[in-house]
mmCIF file of C-alpha atoms in Angstrom:
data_model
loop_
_atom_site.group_PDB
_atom_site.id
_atom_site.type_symbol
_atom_site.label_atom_id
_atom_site.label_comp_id
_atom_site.label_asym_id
_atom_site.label_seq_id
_atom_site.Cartn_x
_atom_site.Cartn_y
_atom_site.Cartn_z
ATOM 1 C CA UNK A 1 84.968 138.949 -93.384
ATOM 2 C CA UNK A 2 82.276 137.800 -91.138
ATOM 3 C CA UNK A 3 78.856 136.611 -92.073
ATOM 4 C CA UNK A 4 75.589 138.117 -90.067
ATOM 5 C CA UNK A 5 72.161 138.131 -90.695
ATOM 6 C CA UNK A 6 73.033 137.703 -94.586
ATOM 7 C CA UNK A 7 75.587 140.861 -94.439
ATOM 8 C CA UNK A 8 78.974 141.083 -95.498
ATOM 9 C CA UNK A 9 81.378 143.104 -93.349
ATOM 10 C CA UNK A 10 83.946 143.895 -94.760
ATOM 11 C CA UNK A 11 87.380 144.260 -93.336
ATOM 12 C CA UNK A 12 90.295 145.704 -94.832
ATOM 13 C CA UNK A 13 93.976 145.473 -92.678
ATOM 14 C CA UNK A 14 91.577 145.578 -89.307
ATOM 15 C CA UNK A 15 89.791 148.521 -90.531
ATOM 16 C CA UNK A 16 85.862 148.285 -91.193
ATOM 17 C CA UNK A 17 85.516 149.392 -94.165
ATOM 18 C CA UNK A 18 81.370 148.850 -95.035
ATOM 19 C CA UNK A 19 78.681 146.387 -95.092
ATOM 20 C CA UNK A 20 77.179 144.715 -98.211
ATOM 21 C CA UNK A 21 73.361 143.901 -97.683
ATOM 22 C CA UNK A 22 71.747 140.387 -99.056
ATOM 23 C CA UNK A 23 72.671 139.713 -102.809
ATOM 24 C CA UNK A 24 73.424 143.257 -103.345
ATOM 25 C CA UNK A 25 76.504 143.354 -104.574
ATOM 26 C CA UNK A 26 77.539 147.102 -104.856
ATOM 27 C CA UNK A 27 79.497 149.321 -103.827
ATOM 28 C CA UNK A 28 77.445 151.842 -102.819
ATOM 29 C CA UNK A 29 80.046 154.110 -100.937
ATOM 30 C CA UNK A 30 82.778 153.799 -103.713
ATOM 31 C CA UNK A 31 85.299 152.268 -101.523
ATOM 32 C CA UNK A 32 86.720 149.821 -103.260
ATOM 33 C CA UNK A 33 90.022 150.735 -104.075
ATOM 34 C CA UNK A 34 92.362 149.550 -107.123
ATOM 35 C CA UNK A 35 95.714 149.489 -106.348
ATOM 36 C CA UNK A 36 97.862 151.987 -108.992
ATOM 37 C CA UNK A 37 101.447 151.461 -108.110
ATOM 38 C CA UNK A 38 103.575 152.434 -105.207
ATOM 39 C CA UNK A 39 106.254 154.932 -104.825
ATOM 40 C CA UNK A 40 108.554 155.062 -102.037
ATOM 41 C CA UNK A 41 106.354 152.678 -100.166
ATOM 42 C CA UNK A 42 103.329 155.207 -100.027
ATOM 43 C CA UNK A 43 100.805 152.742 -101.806
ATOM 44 C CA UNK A 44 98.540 155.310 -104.420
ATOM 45 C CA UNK A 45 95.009 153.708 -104.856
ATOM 46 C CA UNK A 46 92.397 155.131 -107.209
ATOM 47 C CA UNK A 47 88.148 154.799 -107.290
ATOM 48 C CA UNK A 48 85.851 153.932 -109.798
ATOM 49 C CA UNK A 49 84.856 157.131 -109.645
ATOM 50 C CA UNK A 50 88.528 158.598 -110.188
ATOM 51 C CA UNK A 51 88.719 156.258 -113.177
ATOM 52 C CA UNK A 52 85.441 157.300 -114.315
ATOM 53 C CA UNK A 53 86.203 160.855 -114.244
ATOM 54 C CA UNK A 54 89.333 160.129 -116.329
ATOM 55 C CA UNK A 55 87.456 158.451 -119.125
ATOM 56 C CA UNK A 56 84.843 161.119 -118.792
ATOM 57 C CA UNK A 57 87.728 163.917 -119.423
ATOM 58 C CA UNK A 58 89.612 162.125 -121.980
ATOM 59 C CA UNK A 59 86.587 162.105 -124.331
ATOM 60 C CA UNK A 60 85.277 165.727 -123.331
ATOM 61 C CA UNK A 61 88.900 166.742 -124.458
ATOM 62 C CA UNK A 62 89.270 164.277 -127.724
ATOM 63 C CA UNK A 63 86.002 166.141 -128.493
ATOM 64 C CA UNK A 64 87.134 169.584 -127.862
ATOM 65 C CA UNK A 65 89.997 168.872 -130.186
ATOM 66 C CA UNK A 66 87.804 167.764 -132.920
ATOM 67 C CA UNK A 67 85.833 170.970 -132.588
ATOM 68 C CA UNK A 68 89.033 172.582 -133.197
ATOM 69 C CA UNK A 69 90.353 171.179 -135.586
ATOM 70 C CA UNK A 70 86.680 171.191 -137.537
ATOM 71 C CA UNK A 71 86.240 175.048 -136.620
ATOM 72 C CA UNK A 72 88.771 175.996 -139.833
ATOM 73 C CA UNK A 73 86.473 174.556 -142.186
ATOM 74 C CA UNK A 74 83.027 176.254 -140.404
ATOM 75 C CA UNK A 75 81.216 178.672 -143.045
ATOM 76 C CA UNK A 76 79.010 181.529 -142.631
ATOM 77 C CA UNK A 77 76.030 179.858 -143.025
ATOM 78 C CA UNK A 78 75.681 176.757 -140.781
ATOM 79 C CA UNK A 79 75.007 173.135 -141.495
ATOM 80 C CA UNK A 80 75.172 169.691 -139.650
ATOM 81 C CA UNK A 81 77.593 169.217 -137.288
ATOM 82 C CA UNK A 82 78.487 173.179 -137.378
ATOM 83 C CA UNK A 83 74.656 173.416 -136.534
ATOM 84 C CA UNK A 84 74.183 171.123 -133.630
ATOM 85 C CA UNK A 85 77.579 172.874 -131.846
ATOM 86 C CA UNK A 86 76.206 176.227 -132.303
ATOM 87 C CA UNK A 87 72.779 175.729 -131.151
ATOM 88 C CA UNK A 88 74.861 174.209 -128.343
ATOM 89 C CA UNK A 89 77.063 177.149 -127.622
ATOM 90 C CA UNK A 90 73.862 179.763 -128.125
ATOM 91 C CA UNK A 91 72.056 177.782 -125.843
ATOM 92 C CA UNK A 92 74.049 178.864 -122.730
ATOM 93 C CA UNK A 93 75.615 182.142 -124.111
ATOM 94 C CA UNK A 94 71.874 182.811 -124.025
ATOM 95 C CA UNK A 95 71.539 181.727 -120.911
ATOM 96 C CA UNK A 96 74.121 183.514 -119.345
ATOM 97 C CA UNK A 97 73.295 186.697 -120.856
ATOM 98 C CA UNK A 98 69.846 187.262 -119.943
ATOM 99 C CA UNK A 99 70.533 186.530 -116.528
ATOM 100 C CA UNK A 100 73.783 187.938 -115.615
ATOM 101 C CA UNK A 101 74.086 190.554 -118.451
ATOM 102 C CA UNK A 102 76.453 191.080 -121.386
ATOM 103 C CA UNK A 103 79.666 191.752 -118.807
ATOM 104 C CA UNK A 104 79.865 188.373 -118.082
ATOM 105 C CA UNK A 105 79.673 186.627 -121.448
ATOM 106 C CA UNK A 106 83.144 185.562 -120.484
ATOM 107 C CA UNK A 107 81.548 183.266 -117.881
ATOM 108 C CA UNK A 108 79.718 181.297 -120.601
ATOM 109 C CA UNK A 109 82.533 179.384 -121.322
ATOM 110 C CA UNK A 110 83.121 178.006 -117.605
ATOM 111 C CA UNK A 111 79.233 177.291 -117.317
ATOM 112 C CA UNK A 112 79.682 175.105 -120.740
ATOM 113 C CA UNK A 113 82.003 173.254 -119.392
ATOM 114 C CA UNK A 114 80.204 172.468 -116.069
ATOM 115 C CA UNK A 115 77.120 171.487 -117.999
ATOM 116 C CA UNK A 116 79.167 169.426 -120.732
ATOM 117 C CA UNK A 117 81.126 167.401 -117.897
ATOM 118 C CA UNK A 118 77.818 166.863 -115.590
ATOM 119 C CA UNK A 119 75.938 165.554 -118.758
ATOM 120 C CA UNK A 120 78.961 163.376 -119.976
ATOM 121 C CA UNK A 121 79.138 161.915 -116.172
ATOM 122 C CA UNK A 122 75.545 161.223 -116.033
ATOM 123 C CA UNK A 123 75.389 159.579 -119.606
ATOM 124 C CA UNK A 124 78.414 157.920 -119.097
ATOM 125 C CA UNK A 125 75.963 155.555 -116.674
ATOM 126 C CA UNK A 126 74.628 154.095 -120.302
ATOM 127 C CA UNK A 127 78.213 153.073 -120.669
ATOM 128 C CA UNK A 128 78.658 150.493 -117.892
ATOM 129 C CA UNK A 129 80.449 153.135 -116.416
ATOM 130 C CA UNK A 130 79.664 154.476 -112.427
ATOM 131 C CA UNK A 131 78.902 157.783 -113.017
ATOM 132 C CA UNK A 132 81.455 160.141 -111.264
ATOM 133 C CA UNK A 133 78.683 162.185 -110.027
ATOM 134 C CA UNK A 134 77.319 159.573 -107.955
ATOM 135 C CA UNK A 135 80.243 160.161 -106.074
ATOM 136 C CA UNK A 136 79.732 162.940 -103.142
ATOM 137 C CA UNK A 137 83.417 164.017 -104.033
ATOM 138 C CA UNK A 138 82.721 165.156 -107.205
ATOM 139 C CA UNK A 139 79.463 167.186 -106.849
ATOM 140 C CA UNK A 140 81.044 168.892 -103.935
ATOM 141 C CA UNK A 141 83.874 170.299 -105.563
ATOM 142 C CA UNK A 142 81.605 171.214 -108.456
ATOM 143 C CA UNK A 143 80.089 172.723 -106.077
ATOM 144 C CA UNK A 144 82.868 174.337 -104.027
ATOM 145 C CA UNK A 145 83.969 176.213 -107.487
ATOM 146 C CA UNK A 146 80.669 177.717 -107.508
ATOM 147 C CA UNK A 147 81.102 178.702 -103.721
ATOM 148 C CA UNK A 148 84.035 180.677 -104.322
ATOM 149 C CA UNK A 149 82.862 181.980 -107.528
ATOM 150 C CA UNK A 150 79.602 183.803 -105.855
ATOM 151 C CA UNK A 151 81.930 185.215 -103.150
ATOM 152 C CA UNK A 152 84.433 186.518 -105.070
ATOM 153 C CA UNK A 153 82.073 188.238 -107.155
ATOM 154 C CA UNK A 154 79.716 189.312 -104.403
ATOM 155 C CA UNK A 155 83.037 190.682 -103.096
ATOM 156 C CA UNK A 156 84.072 192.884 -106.146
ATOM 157 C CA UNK A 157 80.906 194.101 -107.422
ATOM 158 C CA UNK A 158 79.103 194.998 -104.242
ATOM 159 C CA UNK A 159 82.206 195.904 -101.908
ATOM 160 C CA UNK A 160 80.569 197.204 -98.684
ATOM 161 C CA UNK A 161 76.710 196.161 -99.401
ATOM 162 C CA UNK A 162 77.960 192.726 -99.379
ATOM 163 C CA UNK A 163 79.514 192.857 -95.978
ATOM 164 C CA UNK A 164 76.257 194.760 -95.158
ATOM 165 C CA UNK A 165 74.110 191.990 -96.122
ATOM 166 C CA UNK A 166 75.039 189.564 -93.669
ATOM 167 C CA UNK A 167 73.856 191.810 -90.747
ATOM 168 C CA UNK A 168 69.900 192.194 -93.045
ATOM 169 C CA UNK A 169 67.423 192.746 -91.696
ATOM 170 C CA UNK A 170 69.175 193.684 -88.105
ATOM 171 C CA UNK A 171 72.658 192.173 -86.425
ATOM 172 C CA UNK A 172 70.958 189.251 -84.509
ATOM 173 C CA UNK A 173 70.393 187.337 -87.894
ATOM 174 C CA UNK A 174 74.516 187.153 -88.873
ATOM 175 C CA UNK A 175 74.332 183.487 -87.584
ATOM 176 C CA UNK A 176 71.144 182.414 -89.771
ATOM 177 C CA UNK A 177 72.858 184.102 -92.486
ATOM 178 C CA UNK A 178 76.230 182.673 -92.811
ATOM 179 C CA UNK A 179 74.125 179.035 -92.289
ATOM 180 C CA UNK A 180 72.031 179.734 -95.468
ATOM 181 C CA UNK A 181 75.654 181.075 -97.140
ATOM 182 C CA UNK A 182 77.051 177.172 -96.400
ATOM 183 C CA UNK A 183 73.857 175.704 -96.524
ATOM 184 C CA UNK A 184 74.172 176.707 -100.499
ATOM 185 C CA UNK A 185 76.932 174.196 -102.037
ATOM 186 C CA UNK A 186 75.486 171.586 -99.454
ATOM 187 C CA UNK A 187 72.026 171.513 -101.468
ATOM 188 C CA UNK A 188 73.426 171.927 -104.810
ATOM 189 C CA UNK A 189 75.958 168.616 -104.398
ATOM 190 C CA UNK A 190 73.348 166.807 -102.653
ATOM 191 C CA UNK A 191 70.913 166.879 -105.271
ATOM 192 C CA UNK A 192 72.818 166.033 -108.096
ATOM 193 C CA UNK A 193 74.728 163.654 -105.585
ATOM 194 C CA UNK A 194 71.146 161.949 -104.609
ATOM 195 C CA UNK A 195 69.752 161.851 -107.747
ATOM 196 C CA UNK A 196 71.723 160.060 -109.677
ATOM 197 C CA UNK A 197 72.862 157.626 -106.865
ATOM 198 C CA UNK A 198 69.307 156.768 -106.281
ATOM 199 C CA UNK A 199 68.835 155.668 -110.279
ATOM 200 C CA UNK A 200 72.251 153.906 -109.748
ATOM 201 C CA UNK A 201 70.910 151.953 -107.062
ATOM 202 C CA UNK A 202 67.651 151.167 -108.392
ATOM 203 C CA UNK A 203 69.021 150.499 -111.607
ATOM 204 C CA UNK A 204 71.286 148.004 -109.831
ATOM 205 C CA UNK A 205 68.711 145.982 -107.843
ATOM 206 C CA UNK A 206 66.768 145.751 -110.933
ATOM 207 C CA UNK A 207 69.694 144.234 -112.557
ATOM 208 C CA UNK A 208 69.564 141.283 -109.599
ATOM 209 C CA UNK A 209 66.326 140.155 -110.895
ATOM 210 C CA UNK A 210 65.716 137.183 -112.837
ATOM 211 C CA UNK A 211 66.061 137.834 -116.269
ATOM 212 C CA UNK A 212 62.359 136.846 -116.945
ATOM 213 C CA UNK A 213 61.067 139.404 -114.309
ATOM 214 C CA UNK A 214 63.317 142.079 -115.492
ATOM 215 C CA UNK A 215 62.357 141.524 -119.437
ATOM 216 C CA UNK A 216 62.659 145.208 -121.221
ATOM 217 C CA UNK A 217 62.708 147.067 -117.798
ATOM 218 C CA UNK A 218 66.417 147.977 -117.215
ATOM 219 C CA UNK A 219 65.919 149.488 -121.120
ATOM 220 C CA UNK A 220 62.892 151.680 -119.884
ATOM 221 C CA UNK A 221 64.806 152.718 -116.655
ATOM 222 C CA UNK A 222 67.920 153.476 -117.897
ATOM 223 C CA UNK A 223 65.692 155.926 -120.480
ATOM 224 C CA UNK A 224 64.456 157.640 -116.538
ATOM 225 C CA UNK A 225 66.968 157.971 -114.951
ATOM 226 C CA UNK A 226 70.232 158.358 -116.717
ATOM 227 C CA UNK A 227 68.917 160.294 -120.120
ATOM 228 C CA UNK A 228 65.912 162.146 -118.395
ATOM 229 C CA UNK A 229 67.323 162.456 -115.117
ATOM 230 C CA UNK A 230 70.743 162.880 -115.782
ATOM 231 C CA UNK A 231 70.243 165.707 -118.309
ATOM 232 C CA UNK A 232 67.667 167.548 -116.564
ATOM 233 C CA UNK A 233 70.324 167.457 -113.475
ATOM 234 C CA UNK A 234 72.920 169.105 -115.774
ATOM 235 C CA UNK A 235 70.678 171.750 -116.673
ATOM 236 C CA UNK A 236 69.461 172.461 -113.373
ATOM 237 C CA UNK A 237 73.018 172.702 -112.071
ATOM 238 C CA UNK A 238 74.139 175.067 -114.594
ATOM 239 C CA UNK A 239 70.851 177.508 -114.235
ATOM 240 C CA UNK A 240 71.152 177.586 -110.237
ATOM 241 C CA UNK A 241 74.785 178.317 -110.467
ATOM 242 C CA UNK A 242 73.960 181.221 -113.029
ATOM 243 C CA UNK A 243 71.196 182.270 -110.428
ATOM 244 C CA UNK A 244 73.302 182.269 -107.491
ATOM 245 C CA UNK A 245 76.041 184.315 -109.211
ATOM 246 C CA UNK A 246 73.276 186.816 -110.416
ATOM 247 C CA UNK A 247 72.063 186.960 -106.825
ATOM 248 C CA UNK A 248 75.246 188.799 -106.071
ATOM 249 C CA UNK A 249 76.289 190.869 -109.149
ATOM 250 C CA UNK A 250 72.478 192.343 -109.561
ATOM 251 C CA UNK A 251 71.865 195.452 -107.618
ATOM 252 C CA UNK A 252 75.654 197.020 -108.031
ATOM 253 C CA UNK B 1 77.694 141.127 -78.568
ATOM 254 C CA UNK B 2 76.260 139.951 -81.705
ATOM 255 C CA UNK B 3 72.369 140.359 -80.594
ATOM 256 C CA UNK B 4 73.056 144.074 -79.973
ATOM 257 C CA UNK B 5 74.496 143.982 -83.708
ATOM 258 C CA UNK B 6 71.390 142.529 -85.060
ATOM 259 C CA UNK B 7 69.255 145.082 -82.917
ATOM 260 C CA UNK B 8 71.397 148.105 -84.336
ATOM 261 C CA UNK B 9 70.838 146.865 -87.830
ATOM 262 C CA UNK B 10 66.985 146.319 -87.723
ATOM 263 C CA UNK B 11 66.424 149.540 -86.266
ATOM 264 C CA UNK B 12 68.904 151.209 -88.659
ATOM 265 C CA UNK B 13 66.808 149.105 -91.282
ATOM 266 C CA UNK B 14 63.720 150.937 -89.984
ATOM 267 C CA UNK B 15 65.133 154.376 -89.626
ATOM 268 C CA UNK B 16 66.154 154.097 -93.073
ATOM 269 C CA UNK B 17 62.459 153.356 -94.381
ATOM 270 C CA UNK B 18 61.299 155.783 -92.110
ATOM 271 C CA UNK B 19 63.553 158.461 -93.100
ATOM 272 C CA UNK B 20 62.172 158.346 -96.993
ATOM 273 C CA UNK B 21 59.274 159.165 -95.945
ATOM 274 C CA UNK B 22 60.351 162.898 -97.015
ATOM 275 C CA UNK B 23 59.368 162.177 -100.173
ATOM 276 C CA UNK B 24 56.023 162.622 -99.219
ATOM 277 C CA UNK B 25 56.604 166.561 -99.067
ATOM 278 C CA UNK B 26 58.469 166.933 -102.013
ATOM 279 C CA UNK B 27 55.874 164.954 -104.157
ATOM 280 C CA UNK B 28 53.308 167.238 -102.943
ATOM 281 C CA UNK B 29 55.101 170.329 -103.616
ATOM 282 C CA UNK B 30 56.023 169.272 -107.119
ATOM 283 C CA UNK B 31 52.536 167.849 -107.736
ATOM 284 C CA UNK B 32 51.554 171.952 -106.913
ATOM 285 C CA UNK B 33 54.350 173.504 -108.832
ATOM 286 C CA UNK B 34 52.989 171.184 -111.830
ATOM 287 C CA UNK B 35 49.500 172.005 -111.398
ATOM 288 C CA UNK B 36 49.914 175.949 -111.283
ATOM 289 C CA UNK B 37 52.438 175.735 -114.097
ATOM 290 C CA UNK B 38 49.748 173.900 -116.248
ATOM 291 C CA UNK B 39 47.174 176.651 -115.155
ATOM 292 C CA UNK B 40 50.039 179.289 -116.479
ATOM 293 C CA UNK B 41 50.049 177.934 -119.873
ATOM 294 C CA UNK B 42 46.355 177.468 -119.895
ATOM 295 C CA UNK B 43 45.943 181.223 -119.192
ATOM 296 C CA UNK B 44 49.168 182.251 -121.833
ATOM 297 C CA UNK B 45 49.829 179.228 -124.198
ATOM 298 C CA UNK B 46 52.818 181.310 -126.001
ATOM 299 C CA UNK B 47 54.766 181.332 -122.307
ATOM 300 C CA UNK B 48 55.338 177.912 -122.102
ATOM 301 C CA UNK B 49 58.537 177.677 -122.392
ATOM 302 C CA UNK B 50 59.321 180.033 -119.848
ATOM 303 C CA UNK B 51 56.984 178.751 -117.537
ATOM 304 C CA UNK B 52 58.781 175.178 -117.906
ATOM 305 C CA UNK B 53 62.219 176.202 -117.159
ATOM 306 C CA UNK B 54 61.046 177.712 -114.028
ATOM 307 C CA UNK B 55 58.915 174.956 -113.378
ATOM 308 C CA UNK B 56 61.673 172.635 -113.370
ATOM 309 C CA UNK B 57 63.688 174.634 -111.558
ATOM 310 C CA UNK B 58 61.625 175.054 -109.086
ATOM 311 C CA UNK B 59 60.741 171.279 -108.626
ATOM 312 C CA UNK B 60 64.340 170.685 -108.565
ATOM 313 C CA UNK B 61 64.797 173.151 -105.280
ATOM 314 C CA UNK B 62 61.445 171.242 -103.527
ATOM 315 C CA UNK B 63 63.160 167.910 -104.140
ATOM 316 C CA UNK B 64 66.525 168.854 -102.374
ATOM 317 C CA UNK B 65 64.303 167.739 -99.222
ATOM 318 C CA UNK B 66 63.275 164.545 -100.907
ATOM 319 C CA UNK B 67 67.021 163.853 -101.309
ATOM 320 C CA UNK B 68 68.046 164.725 -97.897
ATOM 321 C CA UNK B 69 65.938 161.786 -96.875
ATOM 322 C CA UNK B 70 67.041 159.476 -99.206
ATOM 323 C CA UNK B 71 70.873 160.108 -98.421
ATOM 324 C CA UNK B 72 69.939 159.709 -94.816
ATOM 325 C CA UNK B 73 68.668 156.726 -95.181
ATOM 326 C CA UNK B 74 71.440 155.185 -97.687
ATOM 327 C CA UNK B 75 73.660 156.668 -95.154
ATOM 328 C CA UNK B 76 72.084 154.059 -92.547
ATOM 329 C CA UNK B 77 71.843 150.989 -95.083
ATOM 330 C CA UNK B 78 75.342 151.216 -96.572
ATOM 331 C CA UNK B 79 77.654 153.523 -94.228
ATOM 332 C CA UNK B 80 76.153 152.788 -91.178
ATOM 333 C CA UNK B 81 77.768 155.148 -88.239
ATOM 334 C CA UNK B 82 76.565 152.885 -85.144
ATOM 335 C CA UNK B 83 78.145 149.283 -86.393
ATOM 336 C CA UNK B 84 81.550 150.405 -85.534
ATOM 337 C CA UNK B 85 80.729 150.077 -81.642
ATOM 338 C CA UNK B 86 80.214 146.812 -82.392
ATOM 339 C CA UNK B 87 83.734 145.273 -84.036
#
């Protein structure tokens, strides 16, 4: 470790690993690394994130359990708890329907999921934990899945037309095309990726003030960024996913 | 050595603030998305809620820009590419 204009560099066996600015004391590119245990001396780390996500799965699934177990004693007519996880469901069955049409209800499920795990990772910033989607890794596989998904289905509904497509409006623009094809899970993990780093590091330099100065506002910013933020995020996930996937299975 | 360290860092220091400035862009474009929405519902008051989901939407597509910047510049604070030259 050497000390410079009031910045940490920080080594780790000769490697430079990052640079902590003055007083800040986060790790802002998730690379510290807790040792797990060691198997044939190949030394396995994990994240915060990877530790995050773990906590973040473990309670999606206790809940999905619960809502299993609780689903023999659901009635015909709703109430309470039966209530708030079928307004849930609707809410994206809905969703999925009107866009993509009643073939692909079976896709509901997978776009629950996606929207349950973003808005448990984004809340789960309330919880002292680091949100796993402040982590590029994350968002970019979420956003990898939908990648592949769009393909594959542009693939088998459209066949030829989506080969076709590429070379619209004439064969000079197959470059520019495939660009705006990759450009696609780029923006969608960047956002979420950006948006709820940025709270995490505002949130964080906040926390560094005095505790006079910072009377009451870590309470109001936490209510931004990781309820309002973080759920509007989720949503706006799930609906561009839906739209990019009903970009390709519209005109058949 | 370590002067050209301390250069690299200031100007990284200044990229970095001036990179953010592509915020400007995105808080004009959803300050317009906004505005028109808010005409929308002035016109149809029983469409608001469609108008607000694709309002939102569509402010969340003009602020990918916004973000862009701000990674860039986080990129030159936290993970900065040029300090390696210098260790």
């Amino acid at each position: 470790m050497q000390n410079f204009l009031d910045c940490d560099i920080i080594y780790s066996e000769g490697k430079f690993l990052y640079i902590t600015g003055g007083g800040l004391n986060i790790d802002i590119t998730n690379r510290n690394l807790w040792f797990l245990f060691e198997i044939g001396g190949e030394k396995v780390y994990i994240t915060q994130s990877i530790f995050a996500t773990w906590v973040v799965m473990a309670v999606l699934i206790a809940f999905a359990v619960f809502v299993r177990i609780k689903l023999k004693s659901f009635k015909q007519i709703p109430s309470g708890f039966q209530n708030m996880v079928e307004t849930a469901v609707d809410a994206i069955a809905n969703l999925t329907r009107t866009n993509l049409g009643e073939k692909f209800d079976y896709l509901g499920g997978y776009f629950f999921a996606v929207f349950a795990f973003i808005l448990a990772s984004n809340y789960s910033g309330l919880f002292g934990l680091r949100p796993p989607t402040s982590d590029i890794a994350t968002t970019l596989a979420l956003a990898l899945t939908v990648f592949v998904l769009l393909h594959y289905f542009g693939i088998k509904m459209r066949k030829g037309q989506y080969f076709k497509d590429y070379l619209s409006p004439f064969f000079l623009f197959l470059p520019m095309n495939i660009i705006g094809e990759i450009s696609r899970p780029i923006s969608l993990s960047f956002r979420l990726f950006g948006n709820i780093l940025g709270g995490l590091i505002i949130l964080e330099i906040i926390y560094g003030l005095p505790v006079f100065v910072r009377f009451a506002m870590p309470a109001a910013l936490h209510g931004w960024f990781d309820l309002f933020s973080g759920g509007l995020q989720a949503f706006v996930f799930t609906v561009l996913s839906i739209t990019y996937i009903s970009l390709q299975t519209a005109d058949e | 050595m370590e002067d050209a360290l301390g250069y690299v860092l200031g100007m990284s220091a200044i990229a970095s603030s001036i990179s953010v400035l592509a915020g400007i862009g995105t808080g004009i474009g959803q300050g317009f998305a906004a505005g028109k929405a808010a005409e929308a519902v002035g016109r149809q008051p029983e469409a608001r809620g469609a108008v607000l989901s694709t309002m939102i939407v569509g402010c969340a597509v003009a602020e990918t820009a916004g973000i862009y910047g701000l990674i860039v510049s986080l990129l030159l604070l936290f993970a900065n590419p040029f300090v390696q030259y210098f260790i």
